[in-house]
Amino acid sequence: MIVRFFFFFLPKSWWLPAPPPQSEIMKVVNLKQAILQAWKERWSDYQWAINMKKFFPKGATWDILNLAEALLEQAMIGPSPNPLILSYLKYAISSQFDDFSRDLCVQALLDIMDMFCDRLSCHGKAEECIGLCRALLSALHWLLRCTAASAERVREGLEAGTPAAGEKQLGMCLQRLEKTLSSTKNRALLHIAKLEEASSWTTIEHSLLKLGEILANLSNAQLRSQAEQCGTLIRSIPTMLSVHSEQLHKTGFPTVHAVVLLEGTMNLTGETQPLVEQLMMVKRMQHIPTPLFVLEIWKACFVGLIESPEGTEELKWTAFTFLKIPQVLVKLKKYSHGDKDFTEDVNCAFEFLLKLTPLLDKADQRCNCDCTKFLLQECSKQGLLSEASETNLVSKRTADREHAPQLKSAENANIQPNPGLILRAEPTVTNILKTMDADHSKSPEGLLGVLGHMLSGKSLDLLLAAAAATGKLKSFARKFINLNEFTTHGSEESTKAASVRALLFDISFLMLCHVAQTYGSEVILSESSTRAEVPFFETWMQTCMPEEGKILNPDHPCFRPDSTKVESLVALLNNSSEMKLVQMKWHEACLSISAAILEILNAWENGVLAFESIQKITDNIKGKVCSLAVCAVAWLVAHVRMLGLDEREKSLQMIRQLAGPLYSENTLQFYNERVVIMSSILEHMCADVLQQTATQVKFPSTGVDTMPYWNLLPPKRPIKEVLTDIFAKVLEKGWVDSRSIHIFDTLLHMGGGYWFCNNLIKELLKETRKEHTLRAVELLYSIFCLDMQQVTLVLLGHILPGLLTDSSKWHSLMDPPGTALAKLAVWCALSSYSSHKGQASSRQKKRHREDIEDYISLFPLDDMQPSKLMRLLSSNEEDTNILSSPTDRSMCSSFSASQLHTVNMRDPLNRVLANLFLLISSVLGSRTAGPHTQFVQWFMEECVDCLEQGGRGSILQFMPFTTVSELVKVSAMSSPKVVLAITDLSLPLGRQVAAKAIAAL
């Protein structure tokens, strides 16, 4: 559009084949006189004389071309253009110039373009700057068409034997194209124009395609190369914000390592998608090349395998490595540019991995197999590797293993490796789920046989780990809840049928308890409460089962059922030689056992019952179904917590009696297997209370540590010292191990989010060496992933505002700790905002949620700010009328893109982000400079570095539009790409703000 008006001012003899009608001549004269009049109004007589003398020599006719040049120079590269002049130019733009055969006209227009194409600026209103963007887009379109026409003439000249024809004009066109597009500012303006007029950009793409087809047949390599460069620049305009340089100087990425370790250690049951998004966020924030990114994931998996404690944890890590991570990579593949590229990257990562021989040897020794081979087979099966790559990598690892004879010891020859068992367990889980769907009443004995096999050895933990890693554990648990519900009521039945029903109830109850303790109670709970009746086990687990962080009341109504049933149960336990099975309602017995135990305990303490009677009663409780013992101990744990030290002895003695197995031949089937699971459940239940009372209870040994990460904190030492000490060790080592993760998790649980975050940030701000601060940021981010949402609220809502508003703390924000804190804050903000709302991981759901103060009134910037912010961020209809005018919106100091996107500002994180960006805007606009203003600059630079575009869904949508004009005053931020990155270009108002800021650069 810019170029179209130029021909209007050219000498008529250049472009008109015949004199125009008188009316057309008068239009030109009138237009010329109007422009001159407007010019006179703008410039003083002296300035007017200078310009007249400069452009119109004495005695020369008033050449319209010269007038256009003068006007262009004053209107486009001078101060803000005169609106009256622009209105005449807009009238002139309506003309067209499509006759590219008129060389003089084209050359004149190209000369005029040469004057302004790399010096565009506009200091007018935002609407005028958007007009400049559109005009530049039209000029680019005209220039492409002119280039294509010139190239066509060159091609025709070649066919006619006159190759020089048109080459000069083509060279001029390409030179202007290159000059226009080489300016980042121009490309940014074109980027805005593309978003304003999508159809016009489609025309540009078609013109570029046509030009490429014509130039392909030219023999002049220099012109072809020049055209290809211009084409590349044009095609880069839509993606100019998504290009980031990758880190090629680093080979280790502790954040990726720690995120994978944390997930494998504490969240095996979590969905793969949140983990994929978190890993991609880290990859993008740290600009990690894909091969090194995949390599770091594998390294973390092997480290987790090596250091995992024997038993359940080892099986969980095996399932995570060989079942879950390949599924994660399959989803990561969708984020890559192409399937082939990602497959090559995975192959490259494995090539790097094979060079880490000590790591692989140690993993093989621990798992008693070739771990790499199993992993390669699984990746090949998932389409992550080609068969040729798999064969090549397997042969390399096999040859390497020949040099490690210790991997083939005879004593381990008969031990089945866990990776192989886990991979075989995965289809078995599917088969069991199908079996559980059958009608239980038709073949209960057959179902009991299946469940009995699950209890043997480590079969149950294998199956649960495989189910957890493949997302089937919740379905698995639901099937067992249905089975447990089926067995609660006894009808007319034989002794054999009653024993089968008792066993099905007991096994399903024990399995569900074990799942809840190993993988979290949320796996058991149903998705919604739409059911008319909540299953028995869910009710019991929520109200009666001791868990970490849950305090039970022994006098709760759930522990006080119908007194008639309690008396009947007490009599049965005290008088019978063994529990009856026929028509026994096991769910009622489990709910009544707590009150029965209280009666028995009172009788014992008052001397009514002797210890021998207590032994008989406890033997009856655990003799047939172990679930009764579990329910009894659950109440005793809650009861002991409420007693004084001198009152606990008999209760603890009863726990000891219930914890040991019954040595009798008159037990039901699979008793030993059920006792092993019961003992593990009771050990978890009693851990807290036994530690508090310094009491020892001997549980039947299974040969492995059932609670490997229990009681990690040193006694009689302040938790702040423990926190600083463990962080110092992690920082020195450069990576976080599984044990450290559990210590940090315990400290976070004990101290709360604010205490945890505040003390670790203090440790970060103490660092003075740049390499140490960068490492600390990478490690702190991964540690904060223990509860990223909570920590982010504390960091952005409490700690940063406190540092930015207190001048006595500004010195702590100096480089390098200040830069590091800015980076950490942005990483946390991005991760929290991009994560799925309301989908806290299992490790976060178990933790007690501490109260957060009302973020709506956090850190007002002035006396008027809170009420104004509440009004602006409200979604009420009457409030939206206040902002109906674009001028009103841009004038408002706190108006941001988030209001136009109707973001829920009652959400704590949204509120914190809005307040933080208001504070940043206030810091930038204040007259006081210092480390705090430098910190704000680093914060914004990191936002730009991490984000592809400041559009919808970005934390930058909370930044007031007025902040853009303040930021471009900072030298480091005064670039077109920065402006594009920090504004929401999906909104018309965002594009206006960006266009105005860029046009003024």
GROMACS .gro file of N, CA and C in nm, residues 352-469:
model
  354
  352PHE      N    1   2.533  -4.203   2.278
  352PHE     CA    2   2.600  -4.134   2.390
  352PHE      C    3   2.596  -4.220   2.516
  353LEU      N    4   2.480  -4.283   2.539
  353LEU     CA    5   2.462  -4.364   2.660
  353LEU      C    6   2.559  -4.481   2.664
  354LEU      N    7   2.585  -4.542   2.550
  354LEU     CA    8   2.675  -4.658   2.544
  354LEU      C    9   2.818  -4.622   2.584
  355LYS      N   10   2.850  -4.493   2.576
  355LYS     CA   11   2.984  -4.449   2.617
  355LYS      C   12   2.997  -4.443   2.769
  356LEU      N   13   2.884  -4.445   2.840
  356LEU     CA   14   2.887  -4.439   2.987
  356LEU      C   15   2.893  -4.581   3.044
  357THR      N   16   3.000  -4.650   3.012
  357THR     CA   17   3.014  -4.792   3.048
  357THR      C   18   3.004  -4.818   3.197
  358PRO      N   19   3.068  -4.741   3.285
  358PRO     CA   20   3.056  -4.770   3.430
  358PRO      C   21   2.912  -4.764   3.480
  359LEU      N   22   2.836  -4.667   3.430
  359LEU     CA   23   2.696  -4.654   3.471
  359LEU      C   24   2.616  -4.776   3.426
  360LEU      N   25   2.633  -4.815   3.302
  360LEU     CA   26   2.558  -4.929   3.248
  360LEU      C   27   2.598  -5.059   3.318
  361ASP      N   28   2.728  -5.076   3.343
  361ASP     CA   29   2.775  -5.198   3.412
  361ASP      C   30   2.715  -5.209   3.552
  362LYS      N   31   2.709  -5.097   3.622
  362LYS     CA   32   2.655  -5.099   3.757
  362LYS      C   33   2.505  -5.132   3.755
  363ALA      N   34   2.434  -5.077   3.658
  363ALA     CA   35   2.291  -5.106   3.645
  363ALA      C   36   2.270  -5.253   3.610
  364ASP      N   37   2.352  -5.305   3.519
  364ASP     CA   38   2.341  -5.447   3.482
  364ASP      C   39   2.368  -5.538   3.601
  365GLN      N   40   2.466  -5.500   3.681
  365GLN     CA   41   2.500  -5.580   3.798
  365GLN      C   42   2.386  -5.578   3.900
  366ARG      N   43   2.325  -5.463   3.916
  366ARG     CA   44   2.214  -5.451   4.012
  366ARG      C   45   2.092  -5.532   3.965
  367CYS      N   46   2.061  -5.525   3.835
  367CYS     CA   47   1.941  -5.590   3.782
  367CYS      C   48   1.967  -5.732   3.732
  368ASN      N   49   2.095  -5.773   3.731
  368ASN     CA   50   2.132  -5.907   3.688
  368ASN      C   51   2.088  -5.937   3.544
  369CYS      N   52   2.106  -5.838   3.457
  369CYS     CA   53   2.071  -5.856   3.315
  369CYS      C   54   2.132  -5.744   3.233
  370ASP      N   55   2.116  -5.753   3.103
  370ASP     CA   56   2.158  -5.647   3.013
  370ASP      C   57   2.044  -5.545   3.004
  371CYS      N   58   2.048  -5.445   3.090
  371CYS     CA   59   1.938  -5.347   3.096
  371CYS      C   60   1.921  -5.274   2.964
  372THR      N   61   2.032  -5.240   2.901
  372THR     CA   62   2.026  -5.164   2.775
  372THR      C   63   1.952  -5.243   2.668
  373LYS      N   64   1.975  -5.374   2.665
  373LYS     CA   65   1.909  -5.457   2.564
  373LYS      C   66   1.757  -5.456   2.584
  374PHE      N   67   1.712  -5.473   2.708
  374PHE     CA   68   1.568  -5.467   2.737
  374PHE      C   69   1.509  -5.332   2.696
  375LEU      N   70   1.584  -5.225   2.726
  375LEU     CA   71   1.537  -5.091   2.696
  375LEU      C   72   1.529  -5.068   2.545
  376LEU      N   73   1.629  -5.113   2.473
  376LEU     CA   74   1.630  -5.098   2.327
  376LEU      C   75   1.514  -5.176   2.264
  377GLN      N   76   1.488  -5.294   2.315
  377GLN     CA   77   1.377  -5.374   2.261
  377GLN      C   78   1.243  -5.303   2.282
  378GLU      N   79   1.227  -5.247   2.400
  378GLU     CA   80   1.101  -5.178   2.430
  378GLU      C   81   1.085  -5.053   2.345
  379CYS      N   82   1.194  -4.978   2.325
  379CYS     CA   83   1.190  -4.857   2.242
  379CYS      C   84   1.161  -4.892   2.097
  380SER      N   85   1.219  -5.000   2.050
  380SER     CA   86   1.194  -5.045   1.913
  380SER      C   87   1.047  -5.084   1.898
  381LYS      N   88   0.993  -5.151   1.999
  381LYS     CA   89   0.853  -5.193   1.995
  381LYS      C   90   0.759  -5.073   1.991
  382GLN      N   91   0.800  -4.962   2.054
  382GLN     CA   92   0.718  -4.842   2.058
  382GLN      C   93   0.741  -4.751   1.938
  383GLY      N   94   0.826  -4.792   1.844
  383GLY     CA   95   0.851  -4.711   1.726
  383GLY      C   96   0.947  -4.596   1.748
  384LEU      N   97   1.026  -4.604   1.856
  384LEU     CA   98   1.122  -4.497   1.886
  384LEU      C   99   1.258  -4.523   1.823
  385LEU      N  100   1.279  -4.645   1.776
  385LEU     CA  101   1.405  -4.683   1.712
  385LEU      C  102   1.374  -4.772   1.593
  386SER      N  103   1.456  -4.760   1.489
  386SER     CA  104   1.443  -4.852   1.376
  386SER      C  105   1.508  -4.986   1.412
  387GLU      N  106   1.471  -5.089   1.341
  387GLU     CA  107   1.528  -5.222   1.368
  387GLU      C  108   1.678  -5.223   1.348
  388ALA      N  109   1.723  -5.152   1.244
  388ALA     CA  110   1.867  -5.147   1.216
  388ALA      C  111   1.942  -5.080   1.330
  389SER      N  112   1.886  -4.971   1.381
  389SER     CA  113   1.949  -4.900   1.494
  389SER      C  114   1.953  -4.988   1.618
  390GLU      N  115   1.842  -5.058   1.644
  390GLU     CA  116   1.836  -5.146   1.760
  390GLU      C  117   1.943  -5.256   1.751
  391THR      N  118   1.952  -5.319   1.635
  391THR     CA  119   2.051  -5.427   1.616
  391THR      C  120   2.192  -5.375   1.637
  392ASN      N  121   2.219  -5.259   1.580
  392ASN     CA  122   2.353  -5.200   1.590
  392ASN      C  123   2.389  -5.168   1.735
  393LEU      N  124   2.293  -5.108   1.807
  393LEU     CA  125   2.320  -5.068   1.946
  393LEU      C  126   2.333  -5.190   2.037
  394VAL      N  127   2.249  -5.291   2.015
  394VAL     CA  128   2.257  -5.413   2.097
  394VAL      C  129   2.392  -5.481   2.078
  395SER      N  130   2.439  -5.489   1.953
  395SER     CA  131   2.569  -5.553   1.927
  395SER      C  132   2.683  -5.477   1.993
  396LYS      N  133   2.675  -5.344   1.993
  396LYS     CA  134   2.780  -5.264   2.057
  396LYS      C  135   2.783  -5.288   2.207
  397ARG      N  136   2.664  -5.291   2.269
  397ARG     CA  137   2.661  -5.312   2.414
  397ARG      C  138   2.704  -5.454   2.449
  398THR      N  139   2.663  -5.552   2.368
  398THR     CA  140   2.703  -5.692   2.392
  398THR      C  141   2.854  -5.706   2.388
  399ALA      N  142   2.917  -5.643   2.289
  399ALA     CA  143   3.063  -5.648   2.279
  399ALA      C  144   3.129  -5.581   2.398
  400ASP      N  145   3.068  -5.473   2.445
  400ASP     CA  146   3.124  -5.400   2.559
  400ASP      C  147   3.113  -5.483   2.687
  401ARG      N  148   3.004  -5.559   2.701
  401ARG     CA  149   2.983  -5.641   2.822
  401ARG      C  150   3.082  -5.757   2.831
  402GLU      N  151   3.142  -5.795   2.719
  402GLU     CA  152   3.240  -5.904   2.721
  402GLU      C  153   3.361  -5.869   2.807
  403HIS      N  154   3.385  -5.739   2.826
  403HIS     CA  155   3.500  -5.694   2.905
  403HIS      C  156   3.466  -5.680   3.053
  404ALA      N  157   3.343  -5.722   3.091
  404ALA     CA  158   3.302  -5.711   3.232
  404ALA      C  159   3.256  -5.848   3.281
  405PRO      N  160   3.351  -5.937   3.317
  405PRO     CA  161   3.316  -6.074   3.357
  405PRO      C  162   3.231  -6.080   3.483
  406GLN      N  163   3.238  -5.975   3.568
  406GLN     CA  164   3.162  -5.980   3.692
  406GLN      C  165   3.012  -5.977   3.668
  407LEU      N  166   2.971  -5.939   3.546
  407LEU     CA  167   2.829  -5.935   3.514
  407LEU      C  168   2.771  -6.073   3.489
  408LYS      N  169   2.856  -6.176   3.484
  408LYS     CA  170   2.809  -6.311   3.451
  408LYS      C  171   2.842  -6.411   3.562
  409SER      N  172   2.827  -6.371   3.686
  409SER     CA  173   2.860  -6.460   3.797
  409SER      C  174   2.760  -6.576   3.804
  410ALA      N  175   2.810  -6.694   3.844
  410ALA     CA  176   2.728  -6.816   3.847
  410ALA      C  177   2.620  -6.808   3.954
  411GLU      N  178   2.647  -6.738   4.064
  411GLU     CA  179   2.551  -6.734   4.175
  411GLU      C  180   2.423  -6.660   4.136
  412ASN      N  181   2.431  -6.573   4.036
  412ASN     CA  182   2.312  -6.499   3.994
  412ASN      C  183   2.243  -6.561   3.873
  413ALA      N  184   2.295  -6.673   3.827
  413ALA     CA  185   2.245  -6.731   3.702
  413ALA      C  186   2.098  -6.772   3.713
  414ASN      N  187   2.053  -6.815   3.832
  414ASN     CA  188   1.917  -6.864   3.847
  414ASN      C  189   1.818  -6.756   3.892
  415ILE      N  190   1.868  -6.634   3.915
  415ILE     CA  191   1.780  -6.526   3.959
  415ILE      C  192   1.718  -6.459   3.837
  416GLN      N  193   1.586  -6.453   3.835
  416GLN     CA  194   1.519  -6.388   3.722
  416GLN      C  195   1.530  -6.236   3.735
  417PRO      N  196   1.575  -6.168   3.632
  417PRO     CA  197   1.593  -6.023   3.641
  417PRO      C  198   1.459  -5.950   3.646
  418ASN      N  199   1.455  -5.845   3.726
  418ASN     CA  200   1.332  -5.767   3.740
  418ASN      C  201   1.281  -5.706   3.609
  419PRO      N  202   1.369  -5.651   3.522
  419PRO     CA  203   1.317  -5.595   3.397
  419PRO      C  204   1.235  -5.696   3.316
  420GLY      N  205   1.286  -5.818   3.306
  420GLY     CA  206   1.212  -5.921   3.233
  420GLY      C  207   1.079  -5.954   3.300
  421LEU      N  208   1.080  -5.961   3.435
  421LEU     CA  209   0.957  -5.990   3.509
  421LEU      C  210   0.853  -5.879   3.492
  422ILE      N  211   0.900  -5.755   3.497
  422ILE     CA  212   0.809  -5.640   3.483
  422ILE      C  213   0.746  -5.638   3.344
  423LEU      N  214   0.828  -5.660   3.242
  423LEU     CA  215   0.776  -5.659   3.105
  423LEU      C  216   0.675  -5.771   3.083
  424ARG      N  217   0.695  -5.885   3.151
  424ARG     CA  218   0.597  -5.994   3.140
  424ARG      C  219   0.473  -5.967   3.225
  425ALA      N  220   0.489  -5.890   3.332
  425ALA     CA  221   0.377  -5.861   3.422
  425ALA      C  222   0.273  -5.769   3.357
  426GLU      N  223   0.320  -5.685   3.265
  426GLU     CA  224   0.229  -5.585   3.204
  426GLU      C  225   0.111  -5.651   3.132
  427PRO      N  226   0.132  -5.751   3.043
  427PRO     CA  227   0.015  -5.818   2.983
  427PRO      C  228  -0.066  -5.899   3.084
  428THR      N  229   0.001  -5.948   3.189
  428THR     CA  230  -0.070  -6.022   3.293
  428THR      C  231  -0.172  -5.933   3.364
  429VAL      N  232  -0.136  -5.807   3.386
  429VAL     CA  233  -0.229  -5.712   3.447
  429VAL      C  234  -0.356  -5.702   3.364
  430THR      N  235  -0.338  -5.691   3.233
  430THR     CA  236  -0.454  -5.682   3.143
  430THR      C  237  -0.542  -5.805   3.155
  431ASN      N  238  -0.480  -5.923   3.160
  431ASN     CA  239  -0.557  -6.047   3.172
  431ASN      C  240  -0.633  -6.054   3.305
  432ILE      N  241  -0.569  -6.010   3.413
  432ILE     CA  242  -0.634  -6.012   3.544
  432ILE      C  243  -0.754  -5.917   3.546
  433LEU      N  244  -0.739  -5.802   3.484
  433LEU     CA  245  -0.850  -5.707   3.477
  433LEU      C  246  -0.969  -5.768   3.403
  434LYS      N  247  -0.941  -5.843   3.298
  434LYS     CA  248  -1.049  -5.911   3.226
  434LYS      C  249  -1.115  -6.018   3.314
  435THR      N  250  -1.032  -6.092   3.389
  435THR     CA  251  -1.085  -6.196   3.479
  435THR      C  252  -1.175  -6.134   3.586
  436MET      N  253  -1.133  -6.018   3.636
  436MET     CA  254  -1.209  -5.952   3.743
  436MET      C  255  -1.342  -5.896   3.694
  437ASP      N  256  -1.357  -5.882   3.562
  437ASP     CA  257  -1.483  -5.831   3.508
  437ASP      C  258  -1.592  -5.938   3.507
  438ALA      N  259  -1.552  -6.063   3.525
  438ALA     CA  260  -1.650  -6.173   3.520
  438ALA      C  261  -1.742  -6.169   3.641
  439ASP      N  262  -1.852  -6.243   3.634
  439ASP     CA  263  -1.948  -6.252   3.744
  439ASP      C  264  -1.884  -6.333   3.858
  440HIS      N  265  -1.860  -6.266   3.973
  440HIS     CA  266  -1.790  -6.332   4.084
  440HIS      C  267  -1.871  -6.447   4.143
  441SER      N  268  -2.001  -6.439   4.133
  441SER     CA  269  -2.085  -6.543   4.196
  441SER      C  270  -2.078  -6.677   4.122
  442LYS      N  271  -2.038  -6.676   3.996
  442LYS     CA  272  -2.039  -6.799   3.917
  442LYS      C  273  -1.920  -6.888   3.948
  443SER      N  274  -1.803  -6.830   3.968
  443SER     CA  275  -1.684  -6.912   3.992
  443SER      C  276  -1.593  -6.847   4.095
  444PRO      N  277  -1.637  -6.835   4.220
  444PRO     CA  278  -1.552  -6.771   4.322
  444PRO      C  279  -1.425  -6.850   4.351
  445GLU      N  280  -1.432  -6.984   4.341
  445GLU     CA  281  -1.312  -7.064   4.366
  445GLU      C  282  -1.203  -7.036   4.263
  446GLY      N  283  -1.244  -7.024   4.136
  446GLY     CA  284  -1.146  -6.994   4.031
  446GLY      C  285  -1.081  -6.858   4.051
  447LEU      N  286  -1.164  -6.762   4.091
  447LEU     CA  287  -1.110  -6.628   4.118
  447LEU      C  288  -1.014  -6.632   4.236
  448LEU      N  289  -1.047  -6.709   4.338
  448LEU     CA  290  -0.960  -6.722   4.455
  448LEU      C  291  -0.825  -6.780   4.415
  449GLY      N  292  -0.825  -6.875   4.322
  449GLY     CA  293  -0.699  -6.933   4.275
  449GLY      C  294  -0.612  -6.828   4.207
  450VAL      N  295  -0.674  -6.741   4.126
  450VAL     CA  296  -0.599  -6.633   4.060
  450VAL      C  297  -0.538  -6.540   4.164
  451LEU      N  298  -0.618  -6.500   4.262
  451LEU     CA  299  -0.570  -6.407   4.366
  451LEU      C  300  -0.462  -6.471   4.451
  452GLY      N  301  -0.475  -6.602   4.476
  452GLY     CA  302  -0.374  -6.673   4.555
  452GLY      C  303  -0.239  -6.669   4.487
  453HIS      N  304  -0.236  -6.686   4.354
  453HIS     CA  305  -0.110  -6.679   4.280
  453HIS      C  306  -0.051  -6.538   4.286
  454MET      N  307  -0.138  -6.438   4.290
  454MET     CA  308  -0.090  -6.300   4.297
  454MET      C  309  -0.018  -6.273   4.429
  455LEU      N  310  -0.055  -6.347   4.535
  455LEU     CA  311   0.004  -6.322   4.667
  455LEU      C  312   0.141  -6.385   4.685
  456SER      N  313   0.176  -6.480   4.600
  456SER     CA  314   0.300  -6.555   4.621
  456SER      C  315   0.422  -6.472   4.584
  457GLY      N  316   0.527  -6.484   4.666
  457GLY     CA  317   0.653  -6.415   4.638
  457GLY      C  318   0.633  -6.265   4.623
  458LYS      N  319   0.693  -6.213   4.515
  458LYS     CA  320   0.679  -6.069   4.489
  458LYS      C  321   0.584  -6.043   4.372
  459SER      N  322   0.497  -6.140   4.344
  459SER     CA  323   0.404  -6.127   4.231
  459SER      C  324   0.314  -6.005   4.245
  460LEU      N  325   0.261  -5.984   4.366
  460LEU     CA  326   0.169  -5.872   4.385
  460LEU      C  327   0.237  -5.739   4.357
  461ASP      N  328   0.356  -5.719   4.413
  461ASP     CA  329   0.427  -5.593   4.391
  461ASP      C  330   0.468  -5.576   4.245
  462LEU      N  331   0.501  -5.683   4.178
  462LEU     CA  332   0.532  -5.677   4.035
  462LEU      C  333   0.410  -5.630   3.956
  463LEU      N  334   0.296  -5.692   3.983
  463LEU     CA  335   0.174  -5.658   3.910
  463LEU      C  336   0.129  -5.515   3.939
  464LEU      N  337   0.139  -5.475   4.067
  464LEU     CA  338   0.100  -5.338   4.103
  464LEU      C  339   0.192  -5.235   4.038
  465ALA      N  340   0.322  -5.265   4.036
  465ALA     CA  341   0.417  -5.172   3.974
  465ALA      C  342   0.390  -5.160   3.824
  466ALA      N  343   0.364  -5.273   3.759
  466ALA     CA  344   0.334  -5.271   3.615
  466ALA      C  345   0.205  -5.195   3.588
  467ALA      N  346   0.104  -5.217   3.674
  467ALA     CA  347  -0.023  -5.146   3.657
  467ALA      C  348  -0.006  -4.996   3.680
  468ALA      N  349   0.074  -4.959   3.781
  468ALA     CA  350   0.097  -4.817   3.812
  468ALA      C  351   0.169  -4.748   3.697
  469ALA      N  352   0.269  -4.813   3.640
  469ALA     CA  353   0.349  -4.751   3.535
  469ALA      C  354   0.273  -4.736   3.404
   0.00000   0.00000   0.00000
